[in-house]
Amino acid sequence: MHHPVGRPTQDPAHRVEVLGHAADGTPATLHGFERHRSIHWYIRRCEGARTDGLLLTNLDADDYATLDAYEEVPTLYTREQIAVTDNHGAVVRCWVYLPTEWAIAPA
């Protein structure tokens, strides 16, 4: 399973800081999602929208636990599976973090 990230973990140095090791990434497109900002940046469902992101590969269960803690699941985000299109045009199932109710609060 891959994990697209549309936030600071697109930066390779920040991925090392968060995960404790390098994680390869490849460009991907999330269809039906847009970026938005309230307290933090996040993605949200939006019909017809398109958002570029990054598929992180070769993550293990410990990495997902680390990312869940970083994203403050379940307080700030939930982790859900969606389909994205990779840079070769293939549809890939992956995880994304979607905001909880905090996102609708004004910034």
PDB file of N, CA and C in Angstrom:
ATOM      1  N   MET A   1       0.851  -1.172   0.000  1.00  0.00           N
ATOM      2  CA  MET A   1       0.000   0.000   0.000  1.00  0.00           C
ATOM      3  C   MET A   1       0.896   1.234   0.000  1.00  0.00           C
ATOM      4  N   HIS A   2       0.534   2.203  -0.763  1.00  0.00           N
ATOM      5  CA  HIS A   2       1.269   3.460  -0.832  1.00  0.00           C
ATOM      6  C   HIS A   2       0.523   4.518  -0.028  1.00  0.00           C
ATOM      7  N   HIS A   3       1.195   5.620   0.178  1.00  0.00           N
ATOM      8  CA  HIS A   3       0.597   6.711   0.940  1.00  0.00           C
ATOM      9  C   HIS A   3       0.872   8.021   0.222  1.00  0.00           C
ATOM     10  N   PRO A   4      -0.138   8.679  -0.377  1.00  0.00           N
ATOM     11  CA  PRO A   4       0.129   9.984  -0.969  1.00  0.00           C
ATOM     12  C   PRO A   4       0.106  11.060   0.099  1.00  0.00           C
ATOM     13  N   VAL A   5       0.995  11.963  -0.040  1.00  0.00           N
ATOM     14  CA  VAL A   5       1.080  13.013   0.960  1.00  0.00           C
ATOM     15  C   VAL A   5       1.068  14.351   0.249  1.00  0.00           C
ATOM     16  N   GLY A   6       0.206  15.255   0.654  1.00  0.00           N
ATOM     17  CA  GLY A   6       0.129  16.556   0.026  1.00  0.00           C
ATOM     18  C   GLY A   6       0.551  17.667   0.956  1.00  0.00           C
ATOM     19  N   ARG A   7       1.269  17.335   1.993  1.00  0.00           N
ATOM     20  CA  ARG A   7       1.663  18.315   2.998  1.00  0.00           C
ATOM     21  C   ARG A   7       3.176  18.342   3.114  1.00  0.00           C
ATOM     22  N   PRO A   8       3.733  18.779   4.213  1.00  0.00           N
ATOM     23  CA  PRO A   8       5.176  18.970   4.297  1.00  0.00           C
ATOM     24  C   PRO A   8       6.004  17.728   3.993  1.00  0.00           C
ATOM     25  N   THR A   9       5.420  16.551   4.123  1.00  0.00           N
ATOM     26  CA  THR A   9       6.219  15.354   3.890  1.00  0.00           C
ATOM     27  C   THR A   9       6.533  15.144   2.413  1.00  0.00           C
ATOM     28  N   GLN A  10       6.154  16.100   1.537  1.00  0.00           N
ATOM     29  CA  GLN A  10       6.638  16.059   0.161  1.00  0.00           C
ATOM     30  C   GLN A  10       8.123  16.393   0.115  1.00  0.00           C
ATOM     31  N   ASP A  11       8.634  17.077   1.117  1.00  0.00           N
ATOM     32  CA  ASP A  11      10.041  17.427   1.202  1.00  0.00           C
ATOM     33  C   ASP A  11      10.824  16.219   1.732  1.00  0.00           C
ATOM     34  N   PRO A  12      11.801  15.710   0.950  1.00  0.00           N
ATOM     35  CA  PRO A  12      12.544  14.512   1.394  1.00  0.00           C
ATOM     36  C   PRO A  12      13.180  14.656   2.777  1.00  0.00           C
ATOM     37  N   ALA A  13      13.720  15.829   3.103  1.00  0.00           N
ATOM     38  CA  ALA A  13      14.344  16.019   4.418  1.00  0.00           C
ATOM     39  C   ALA A  13      13.296  15.936   5.532  1.00  0.00           C
ATOM     40  N   HIS A  14      12.104  16.442   5.265  1.00  0.00           N
ATOM     41  CA  HIS A  14      11.061  16.373   6.281  1.00  0.00           C
ATOM     42  C   HIS A  14      10.557  14.945   6.458  1.00  0.00           C
ATOM     43  N   ARG A  15      10.517  14.171   5.371  1.00  0.00           N
ATOM     44  CA  ARG A  15      10.134  12.754   5.496  1.00  0.00           C
ATOM     45  C   ARG A  15      11.102  12.032   6.421  1.00  0.00           C
ATOM     46  N   VAL A  16      12.400  12.312   6.279  1.00  0.00           N
ATOM     47  CA  VAL A  16      13.395  11.685   7.163  1.00  0.00           C
ATOM     48  C   VAL A  16      13.159  12.129   8.601  1.00  0.00           C
ATOM     49  N   GLU A  17      12.867  13.410   8.791  1.00  0.00           N
ATOM     50  CA  GLU A  17      12.609  13.932  10.137  1.00  0.00           C
ATOM     51  C   GLU A  17      11.392  13.257  10.772  1.00  0.00           C
ATOM     52  N   VAL A  18      10.316  13.074  10.000  1.00  0.00           N
ATOM     53  CA  VAL A  18       9.093  12.485  10.536  1.00  0.00           C
ATOM     54  C   VAL A  18       9.226  10.979  10.711  1.00  0.00           C
ATOM     55  N   LEU A  19       9.706  10.292   9.673  1.00  0.00           N
ATOM     56  CA  LEU A  19       9.756   8.823   9.686  1.00  0.00           C
ATOM     57  C   LEU A  19      11.018   8.248  10.327  1.00  0.00           C
ATOM     58  N   GLY A  20      12.080   9.035  10.351  1.00  0.00           N
ATOM     59  CA  GLY A  20      13.343   8.521  10.864  1.00  0.00           C
ATOM     60  C   GLY A  20      14.171   7.821   9.800  1.00  0.00           C
ATOM     61  N   HIS A  21      13.716   7.846   8.561  1.00  0.00           N
ATOM     62  CA  HIS A  21      14.445   7.246   7.440  1.00  0.00           C
ATOM     63  C   HIS A  21      13.900   7.821   6.139  1.00  0.00           C
ATOM     64  N   ALA A  22      14.640   7.624   5.068  1.00  0.00           N
ATOM     65  CA  ALA A  22      14.196   8.088   3.753  1.00  0.00           C
ATOM     66  C   ALA A  22      13.032   7.229   3.267  1.00  0.00           C
ATOM     67  N   ALA A  23      12.129   7.858   2.532  1.00  0.00           N
ATOM     68  CA  ALA A  23      11.016   7.142   1.898  1.00  0.00           C
ATOM     69  C   ALA A  23      10.889   7.684   0.479  1.00  0.00           C
ATOM     70  N   ASP A  24      10.936   6.778  -0.487  1.00  0.00           N
ATOM     71  CA  ASP A  24      10.825   7.197  -1.875  1.00  0.00           C
ATOM     72  C   ASP A  24       9.428   7.717  -2.164  1.00  0.00           C
ATOM     73  N   GLY A  25       9.350   8.689  -3.047  1.00  0.00           N
ATOM     74  CA  GLY A  25       8.064   9.237  -3.448  1.00  0.00           C
ATOM     75  C   GLY A  25       7.994   9.406  -4.949  1.00  0.00           C
ATOM     76  N   THR A  26       6.798   9.262  -5.489  1.00  0.00           N
ATOM     77  CA  THR A  26       6.570   9.463  -6.908  1.00  0.00           C
ATOM     78  C   THR A  26       5.308  10.313  -7.074  1.00  0.00           C
ATOM     79  N   PRO A  27       5.267  11.203  -8.064  1.00  0.00           N
ATOM     80  CA  PRO A  27       4.097  12.060  -8.241  1.00  0.00           C
ATOM     81  C   PRO A  27       2.821  11.262  -8.494  1.00  0.00           C
ATOM     82  N   ALA A  28       1.720  11.801  -8.003  1.00  0.00           N
ATOM     83  CA  ALA A  28       0.405  11.188  -8.204  1.00  0.00           C
ATOM     84  C   ALA A  28      -0.643  12.289  -8.200  1.00  0.00           C
ATOM     85  N   THR A  29      -1.809  11.975  -8.763  1.00  0.00           N
ATOM     86  CA  THR A  29      -2.908  12.930  -8.816  1.00  0.00           C
ATOM     87  C   THR A  29      -4.111  12.356  -8.088  1.00  0.00           C
ATOM     88  N   LEU A  30      -4.676  13.161  -7.221  1.00  0.00           N
ATOM     89  CA  LEU A  30      -5.900  12.797  -6.513  1.00  0.00           C
ATOM     90  C   LEU A  30      -7.046  13.479  -7.246  1.00  0.00           C
ATOM     91  N   HIS A  31      -7.947  12.698  -7.806  1.00  0.00           N
ATOM     92  CA  HIS A  31      -9.107  13.245  -8.499  1.00  0.00           C
ATOM     93  C   HIS A  31     -10.265  13.324  -7.513  1.00  0.00           C
ATOM     94  N   GLY A  32     -10.988  14.444  -7.553  1.00  0.00           N
ATOM     95  CA  GLY A  32     -12.111  14.617  -6.643  1.00  0.00           C
ATOM     96  C   GLY A  32     -11.707  15.157  -5.289  1.00  0.00           C
ATOM     97  N   PHE A  33     -10.498  15.733  -5.191  1.00  0.00           N
ATOM     98  CA  PHE A  33     -10.011  16.329  -3.952  1.00  0.00           C
ATOM     99  C   PHE A  33      -9.378  17.674  -4.258  1.00  0.00           C
ATOM    100  N   GLU A  34      -9.455  18.582  -3.292  1.00  0.00           N
ATOM    101  CA  GLU A  34      -8.781  19.868  -3.401  1.00  0.00           C
ATOM    102  C   GLU A  34      -8.032  20.142  -2.110  1.00  0.00           C
ATOM    103  N   ARG A  35      -7.006  21.003  -2.191  1.00  0.00           N
ATOM    104  CA  ARG A  35      -6.307  21.460  -0.992  1.00  0.00           C
ATOM    105  C   ARG A  35      -7.078  22.626  -0.403  1.00  0.00           C
ATOM    106  N   HIS A  36      -7.054  22.700   0.922  1.00  0.00           N
ATOM    107  CA  HIS A  36      -7.731  23.786   1.614  1.00  0.00           C
ATOM    108  C   HIS A  36      -6.958  24.063   2.901  1.00  0.00           C
ATOM    109  N   ARG A  37      -7.153  25.240   3.454  1.00  0.00           N
ATOM    110  CA  ARG A  37      -6.475  25.571   4.709  1.00  0.00           C
ATOM    111  C   ARG A  37      -7.461  26.155   5.697  1.00  0.00           C
ATOM    112  N   SER A  38      -7.370  25.671   6.914  1.00  0.00           N
ATOM    113  CA  SER A  38      -8.079  26.242   8.055  1.00  0.00           C
ATOM    114  C   SER A  38      -6.995  26.488   9.099  1.00  0.00           C
ATOM    115  N   ILE A  39      -6.923  25.654  10.102  1.00  0.00           N
ATOM    116  CA  ILE A  39      -5.822  25.716  11.060  1.00  0.00           C
ATOM    117  C   ILE A  39      -4.554  25.172  10.407  1.00  0.00           C
ATOM    118  N   HIS A  40      -4.700  24.070   9.643  1.00  0.00           N
ATOM    119  CA  HIS A  40      -3.601  23.418   8.924  1.00  0.00           C
ATOM    120  C   HIS A  40      -4.043  23.210   7.480  1.00  0.00           C
ATOM    121  N   TRP A  41      -3.093  22.925   6.599  1.00  0.00           N
ATOM    122  CA  TRP A  41      -3.423  22.514   5.234  1.00  0.00           C
ATOM    123  C   TRP A  41      -3.988  21.108   5.268  1.00  0.00           C
ATOM    124  N   TYR A  42      -4.926  20.832   4.385  1.00  0.00           N
ATOM    125  CA  TYR A  42      -5.510  19.499   4.281  1.00  0.00           C
ATOM    126  C   TYR A  42      -6.139  19.343   2.901  1.00  0.00           C
ATOM    127  N   ILE A  43      -6.540  18.127   2.588  1.00  0.00           N
ATOM    128  CA  ILE A  43      -7.306  17.877   1.370  1.00  0.00           C
ATOM    129  C   ILE A  43      -8.733  17.560   1.777  1.00  0.00           C
ATOM    130  N   ARG A  44      -9.654  17.896   0.878  1.00  0.00           N
ATOM    131  CA  ARG A  44     -11.054  17.569   1.127  1.00  0.00           C
ATOM    132  C   ARG A  44     -11.681  17.176  -0.199  1.00  0.00           C
ATOM    133  N   ARG A  45     -12.740  16.379  -0.091  1.00  0.00           N
ATOM    134  CA  ARG A  45     -13.450  15.950  -1.290  1.00  0.00           C
ATOM    135  C   ARG A  45     -14.088  17.160  -1.974  1.00  0.00           C
ATOM    136  N   CYS A  46     -13.975  17.199  -3.303  1.00  0.00           N
ATOM    137  CA  CYS A  46     -14.565  18.271  -4.091  1.00  0.00           C
ATOM    138  C   CYS A  46     -14.751  17.755  -5.515  1.00  0.00           C
ATOM    139  N   GLU A  47     -15.991  17.529  -5.886  1.00  0.00           N
ATOM    140  CA  GLU A  47     -16.296  16.978  -7.200  1.00  0.00           C
ATOM    141  C   GLU A  47     -15.661  17.835  -8.295  1.00  0.00           C
ATOM    142  N   GLY A  48     -14.982  17.169  -9.218  1.00  0.00           N
ATOM    143  CA  GLY A  48     -14.361  17.837 -10.354  1.00  0.00           C
ATOM    144  C   GLY A  48     -12.977  18.407 -10.079  1.00  0.00           C
ATOM    145  N   ALA A  49     -12.552  18.414  -8.824  1.00  0.00           N
ATOM    146  CA  ALA A  49     -11.236  18.966  -8.483  1.00  0.00           C
ATOM    147  C   ALA A  49     -10.135  17.955  -8.781  1.00  0.00           C
ATOM    148  N   ARG A  50      -8.923  18.455  -8.812  1.00  0.00           N
ATOM    149  CA  ARG A  50      -7.739  17.627  -9.054  1.00  0.00           C
ATOM    150  C   ARG A  50      -6.610  18.215  -8.214  1.00  0.00           C
ATOM    151  N   THR A  51      -5.937  17.360  -7.477  1.00  0.00           N
ATOM    152  CA  THR A  51      -4.846  17.795  -6.609  1.00  0.00           C
ATOM    153  C   THR A  51      -3.634  16.918  -6.833  1.00  0.00           C
ATOM    154  N   ASP A  52      -2.488  17.550  -7.014  1.00  0.00           N
ATOM    155  CA  ASP A  52      -1.248  16.794  -7.148  1.00  0.00           C
ATOM    156  C   ASP A  52      -0.727  16.438  -5.769  1.00  0.00           C
ATOM    157  N   GLY A  53      -0.161  15.249  -5.665  1.00  0.00           N
ATOM    158  CA  GLY A  53       0.386  14.773  -4.404  1.00  0.00           C
ATOM    159  C   GLY A  53       1.592  13.896  -4.665  1.00  0.00           C
ATOM    160  N   LEU A  54       1.926  13.097  -3.708  1.00  0.00           N
ATOM    161  CA  LEU A  54       3.107  12.252  -3.774  1.00  0.00           C
ATOM    162  C   LEU A  54       2.786  10.897  -3.165  1.00  0.00           C
ATOM    163  N   LEU A  55       3.117   9.826  -3.880  1.00  0.00           N
ATOM    164  CA  LEU A  55       2.974   8.474  -3.339  1.00  0.00           C
ATOM    165  C   LEU A  55       4.265   8.104  -2.634  1.00  0.00           C
ATOM    166  N   LEU A  56       4.180   7.852  -1.350  1.00  0.00           N
ATOM    167  CA  LEU A  56       5.337   7.334  -0.623  1.00  0.00           C
ATOM    168  C   LEU A  56       5.277   5.819  -0.686  1.00  0.00           C
ATOM    169  N   THR A  57       6.391   5.205  -1.000  1.00  0.00           N
ATOM    170  CA  THR A  57       6.411   3.757  -1.193  1.00  0.00           C
ATOM    171  C   THR A  57       7.235   3.067  -0.113  1.00  0.00           C
ATOM    172  N   ASN A  58       7.014   1.777  -0.010  1.00  0.00           N
ATOM    173  CA  ASN A  58       7.770   0.906   0.901  1.00  0.00           C
ATOM    174  C   ASN A  58       7.620   1.304   2.364  1.00  0.00           C
ATOM    175  N   LEU A  59       6.418   1.691   2.746  1.00  0.00           N
ATOM    176  CA  LEU A  59       6.154   1.987   4.148  1.00  0.00           C
ATOM    177  C   LEU A  59       5.690   0.724   4.863  1.00  0.00           C
ATOM    178  N   ASP A  60       6.094   0.578   6.113  1.00  0.00           N
ATOM    179  CA  ASP A  60       5.669  -0.591   6.881  1.00  0.00           C
ATOM    180  C   ASP A  60       4.710  -0.156   7.995  1.00  0.00           C
ATOM    181  N   ALA A  61       4.270  -1.111   8.792  1.00  0.00           N
ATOM    182  CA  ALA A  61       3.295  -0.833   9.853  1.00  0.00           C
ATOM    183  C   ALA A  61       3.819   0.207  10.844  1.00  0.00           C
ATOM    184  N   ASP A  62       5.103   0.161  11.166  1.00  0.00           N
ATOM    185  CA  ASP A  62       5.678   1.160  12.073  1.00  0.00           C
ATOM    186  C   ASP A  62       5.623   2.554  11.458  1.00  0.00           C
ATOM    187  N   ASP A  63       5.867   2.640  10.136  1.00  0.00           N
ATOM    188  CA  ASP A  63       5.790   3.934   9.458  1.00  0.00           C
ATOM    189  C   ASP A  63       4.375   4.498   9.513  1.00  0.00           C
ATOM    190  N   TYR A  64       3.374   3.645   9.284  1.00  0.00           N
ATOM    191  CA  TYR A  64       1.983   4.119   9.358  1.00  0.00           C
ATOM    192  C   TYR A  64       1.636   4.575  10.771  1.00  0.00           C
ATOM    193  N   ALA A  65       2.128   3.869  11.777  1.00  0.00           N
ATOM    194  CA  ALA A  65       1.892   4.282  13.165  1.00  0.00           C
ATOM    195  C   ALA A  65       2.544   5.644  13.432  1.00  0.00           C
ATOM    196  N   THR A  66       3.742   5.842  12.903  1.00  0.00           N
ATOM    197  CA  THR A  66       4.435   7.125  13.052  1.00  0.00           C
ATOM    198  C   THR A  66       3.670   8.239  12.350  1.00  0.00           C
ATOM    199  N   LEU A  67       3.213   7.974  11.115  1.00  0.00           N
ATOM    200  CA  LEU A  67       2.444   8.977  10.372  1.00  0.00           C
ATOM    201  C   LEU A  67       1.110   9.277  11.060  1.00  0.00           C
ATOM    202  N   ASP A  68       0.467   8.230  11.576  1.00  0.00           N
ATOM    203  CA  ASP A  68      -0.791   8.443  12.309  1.00  0.00           C
ATOM    204  C   ASP A  68      -0.570   9.374  13.508  1.00  0.00           C
ATOM    205  N   ALA A  69       0.515   9.164  14.230  1.00  0.00           N
ATOM    206  CA  ALA A  69       0.818  10.027  15.375  1.00  0.00           C
ATOM    207  C   ALA A  69       1.133  11.446  14.909  1.00  0.00           C
ATOM    208  N   TYR A  70       1.902  11.569  13.836  1.00  0.00           N
ATOM    209  CA  TYR A  70       2.244  12.883  13.292  1.00  0.00           C
ATOM    210  C   TYR A  70       0.994  13.646  12.859  1.00  0.00           C
ATOM    211  N   GLU A  71       0.058  12.947  12.227  1.00  0.00           N
ATOM    212  CA  GLU A  71      -1.180  13.556  11.738  1.00  0.00           C
ATOM    213  C   GLU A  71      -2.246  13.668  12.830  1.00  0.00           C
ATOM    214  N   GLU A  72      -1.911  13.214  14.032  1.00  0.00           N
ATOM    215  CA  GLU A  72      -2.810  13.263  15.189  1.00  0.00           C
ATOM    216  C   GLU A  72      -4.149  12.569  14.927  1.00  0.00           C
ATOM    217  N   VAL A  73      -4.051  11.336  14.389  1.00  0.00           N
ATOM    218  CA  VAL A  73      -5.231  10.485  14.199  1.00  0.00           C
ATOM    219  C   VAL A  73      -5.666   9.988  15.569  1.00  0.00           C
ATOM    220  N   PRO A  74      -6.894  10.048  15.950  1.00  0.00           N
ATOM    221  CA  PRO A  74      -8.087  10.475  15.209  1.00  0.00           C
ATOM    222  C   PRO A  74      -8.538  11.903  15.533  1.00  0.00           C
ATOM    223  N   THR A  75      -7.720  12.674  16.249  1.00  0.00           N
ATOM    224  CA  THR A  75      -8.144  14.009  16.660  1.00  0.00           C
ATOM    225  C   THR A  75      -8.238  14.976  15.480  1.00  0.00           C
ATOM    226  N   LEU A  76      -7.149  15.106  14.708  1.00  0.00           N
ATOM    227  CA  LEU A  76      -7.142  16.045  13.589  1.00  0.00           C
ATOM    228  C   LEU A  76      -7.487  15.402  12.254  1.00  0.00           C
ATOM    229  N   TYR A  77      -7.090  14.139  12.068  1.00  0.00           N
ATOM    230  CA  TYR A  77      -7.277  13.470  10.784  1.00  0.00           C
ATOM    231  C   TYR A  77      -7.734  12.033  10.984  1.00  0.00           C
ATOM    232  N   THR A  78      -8.303  11.477   9.924  1.00  0.00           N
ATOM    233  CA  THR A  78      -8.548  10.046   9.823  1.00  0.00           C
ATOM    234  C   THR A  78      -7.759   9.546   8.623  1.00  0.00           C
ATOM    235  N   ARG A  79      -7.374   8.295   8.639  1.00  0.00           N
ATOM    236  CA  ARG A  79      -6.658   7.710   7.496  1.00  0.00           C
ATOM    237  C   ARG A  79      -7.648   6.856   6.715  1.00  0.00           C
ATOM    238  N   GLU A  80      -7.794   7.152   5.413  1.00  0.00           N
ATOM    239  CA  GLU A  80      -8.760   6.455   4.571  1.00  0.00           C
ATOM    240  C   GLU A  80      -8.120   6.044   3.257  1.00  0.00           C
ATOM    241  N   GLN A  81      -8.638   4.965   2.670  1.00  0.00           N
ATOM    242  CA  GLN A  81      -8.146   4.512   1.371  1.00  0.00           C
ATOM    243  C   GLN A  81      -8.893   5.202   0.245  1.00  0.00           C
ATOM    244  N   ILE A  82      -8.134   5.616  -0.780  1.00  0.00           N
ATOM    245  CA  ILE A  82      -8.719   6.164  -2.000  1.00  0.00           C
ATOM    246  C   ILE A  82      -7.911   5.628  -3.182  1.00  0.00           C
ATOM    247  N   ALA A  83      -8.364   5.943  -4.384  1.00  0.00           N
ATOM    248  CA  ALA A  83      -7.617   5.614  -5.603  1.00  0.00           C
ATOM    249  C   ALA A  83      -7.019   6.899  -6.151  1.00  0.00           C
ATOM    250  N   VAL A  84      -5.761   6.854  -6.559  1.00  0.00           N
ATOM    251  CA  VAL A  84      -5.083   7.980  -7.192  1.00  0.00           C
ATOM    252  C   VAL A  84      -4.513   7.499  -8.524  1.00  0.00           C
ATOM    253  N   THR A  85      -4.086   8.439  -9.342  1.00  0.00           N
ATOM    254  CA  THR A  85      -3.437   8.107 -10.605  1.00  0.00           C
ATOM    255  C   THR A  85      -1.958   8.424 -10.473  1.00  0.00           C
ATOM    256  N   ASP A  86      -1.100   7.424 -10.726  1.00  0.00           N
ATOM    257  CA  ASP A  86       0.336   7.678 -10.610  1.00  0.00           C
ATOM    258  C   ASP A  86       0.852   8.373 -11.874  1.00  0.00           C
ATOM    259  N   ASN A  87       2.142   8.674 -11.889  1.00  0.00           N
ATOM    260  CA  ASN A  87       2.708   9.425 -13.011  1.00  0.00           C
ATOM    261  C   ASN A  87       2.799   8.622 -14.303  1.00  0.00           C
ATOM    262  N   HIS A  88       2.430   7.343 -14.271  1.00  0.00           N
ATOM    263  CA  HIS A  88       2.373   6.515 -15.479  1.00  0.00           C
ATOM    264  C   HIS A  88       0.936   6.317 -15.946  1.00  0.00           C
ATOM    265  N   GLY A  89      -0.015   6.914 -15.239  1.00  0.00           N
ATOM    266  CA  GLY A  89      -1.418   6.797 -15.601  1.00  0.00           C
ATOM    267  C   GLY A  89      -2.136   5.617 -14.979  1.00  0.00           C
ATOM    268  N   ALA A  90      -1.438   4.853 -14.144  1.00  0.00           N
ATOM    269  CA  ALA A  90      -2.055   3.694 -13.487  1.00  0.00           C
ATOM    270  C   ALA A  90      -2.839   4.151 -12.256  1.00  0.00           C
ATOM    271  N   VAL A  91      -3.962   3.488 -12.012  1.00  0.00           N
ATOM    272  CA  VAL A  91      -4.756   3.766 -10.813  1.00  0.00           C
ATOM    273  C   VAL A  91      -4.199   2.923  -9.672  1.00  0.00           C
ATOM    274  N   VAL A  92      -3.925   3.576  -8.550  1.00  0.00           N
ATOM    275  CA  VAL A  92      -3.296   2.937  -7.397  1.00  0.00           C
ATOM    276  C   VAL A  92      -4.154   3.202  -6.163  1.00  0.00           C
ATOM    277  N   ARG A  93      -4.451   2.157  -5.381  1.00  0.00           N
ATOM    278  CA  ARG A  93      -5.138   2.317  -4.090  1.00  0.00           C
ATOM    279  C   ARG A  93      -4.094   2.738  -3.064  1.00  0.00           C
ATOM    280  N   CYS A  94      -4.449   3.694  -2.245  1.00  0.00           N
ATOM    281  CA  CYS A  94      -3.490   4.190  -1.262  1.00  0.00           C
ATOM    282  C   CYS A  94      -4.223   4.821  -0.089  1.00  0.00           C
ATOM    283  N   TRP A  95      -3.445   5.236   0.901  1.00  0.00           N
ATOM    284  CA  TRP A  95      -3.979   5.901   2.092  1.00  0.00           C
ATOM    285  C   TRP A  95      -3.825   7.399   1.958  1.00  0.00           C
ATOM    286  N   VAL A  96      -4.797   8.147   2.471  1.00  0.00           N
ATOM    287  CA  VAL A  96      -4.694   9.597   2.626  1.00  0.00           C
ATOM    288  C   VAL A  96      -5.212   9.954   4.013  1.00  0.00           C
ATOM    289  N   TYR A  97      -4.829  11.123   4.470  1.00  0.00           N
ATOM    290  CA  TYR A  97      -5.337  11.645   5.729  1.00  0.00           C
ATOM    291  C   TYR A  97      -6.362  12.720   5.418  1.00  0.00           C
ATOM    292  N   LEU A  98      -7.577  12.528   5.929  1.00  0.00           N
ATOM    293  CA  LEU A  98      -8.663  13.484   5.738  1.00  0.00           C
ATOM    294  C   LEU A  98      -9.012  14.114   7.078  1.00  0.00           C
ATOM    295  N   PRO A  99      -9.376  15.388   7.064  1.00  0.00           N
ATOM    296  CA  PRO A  99      -9.599  16.108   8.319  1.00  0.00           C
ATOM    297  C   PRO A  99     -10.856  15.658   9.047  1.00  0.00           C
ATOM    298  N   THR A 100     -10.806  15.821  10.352  1.00  0.00           N
ATOM    299  CA  THR A 100     -11.990  15.627  11.182  1.00  0.00           C
ATOM    300  C   THR A 100     -12.700  16.975  11.274  1.00  0.00           C
ATOM    301  N   GLU A 101     -13.563  17.153  12.229  1.00  0.00           N
ATOM    302  CA  GLU A 101     -14.389  18.357  12.335  1.00  0.00           C
ATOM    303  C   GLU A 101     -13.616  19.664  12.510  1.00  0.00           C
ATOM    304  N   TRP A 102     -12.363  19.604  12.964  1.00  0.00           N
ATOM    305  CA  TRP A 102     -11.607  20.839  13.163  1.00  0.00           C
ATOM    306  C   TRP A 102     -11.531  21.674  11.895  1.00  0.00           C
ATOM    307  N   ALA A 103     -11.557  21.025  10.736  1.00  0.00           N
ATOM    308  CA  ALA A 103     -11.341  21.727   9.473  1.00  0.00           C
ATOM    309  C   ALA A 103     -12.462  22.727   9.161  1.00  0.00           C
ATOM    310  N   ILE A 104     -13.636  22.507   9.687  1.00  0.00           N
ATOM    311  CA  ILE A 104     -14.711  23.428   9.366  1.00  0.00           C
ATOM    312  C   ILE A 104     -14.717  24.644  10.280  1.00  0.00           C
ATOM    313  N   ALA A 105     -13.856  24.620  11.309  1.00  0.00           N
ATOM    314  CA  ALA A 105     -13.732  25.786  12.183  1.00  0.00           C
ATOM    315  C   ALA A 105     -12.967  26.882  11.448  1.00  0.00           C
ATOM    316  N   PRO A 106     -13.326  28.138  11.611  1.00  0.00           N
ATOM    317  CA  PRO A 106     -12.594  29.222  10.949  1.00  0.00           C
ATOM    318  C   PRO A 106     -11.153  29.297  11.445  1.00  0.00           C
ATOM    319  N   ALA A 107     -10.262  29.709  10.541  1.00  0.00           N
ATOM    320  CA  ALA A 107      -8.828  29.805  10.900  1.00  0.00           C
ATOM    321  C   ALA A 107      -8.593  30.976  11.834  1.00  0.00           C
TER     322      ALA A 107
END
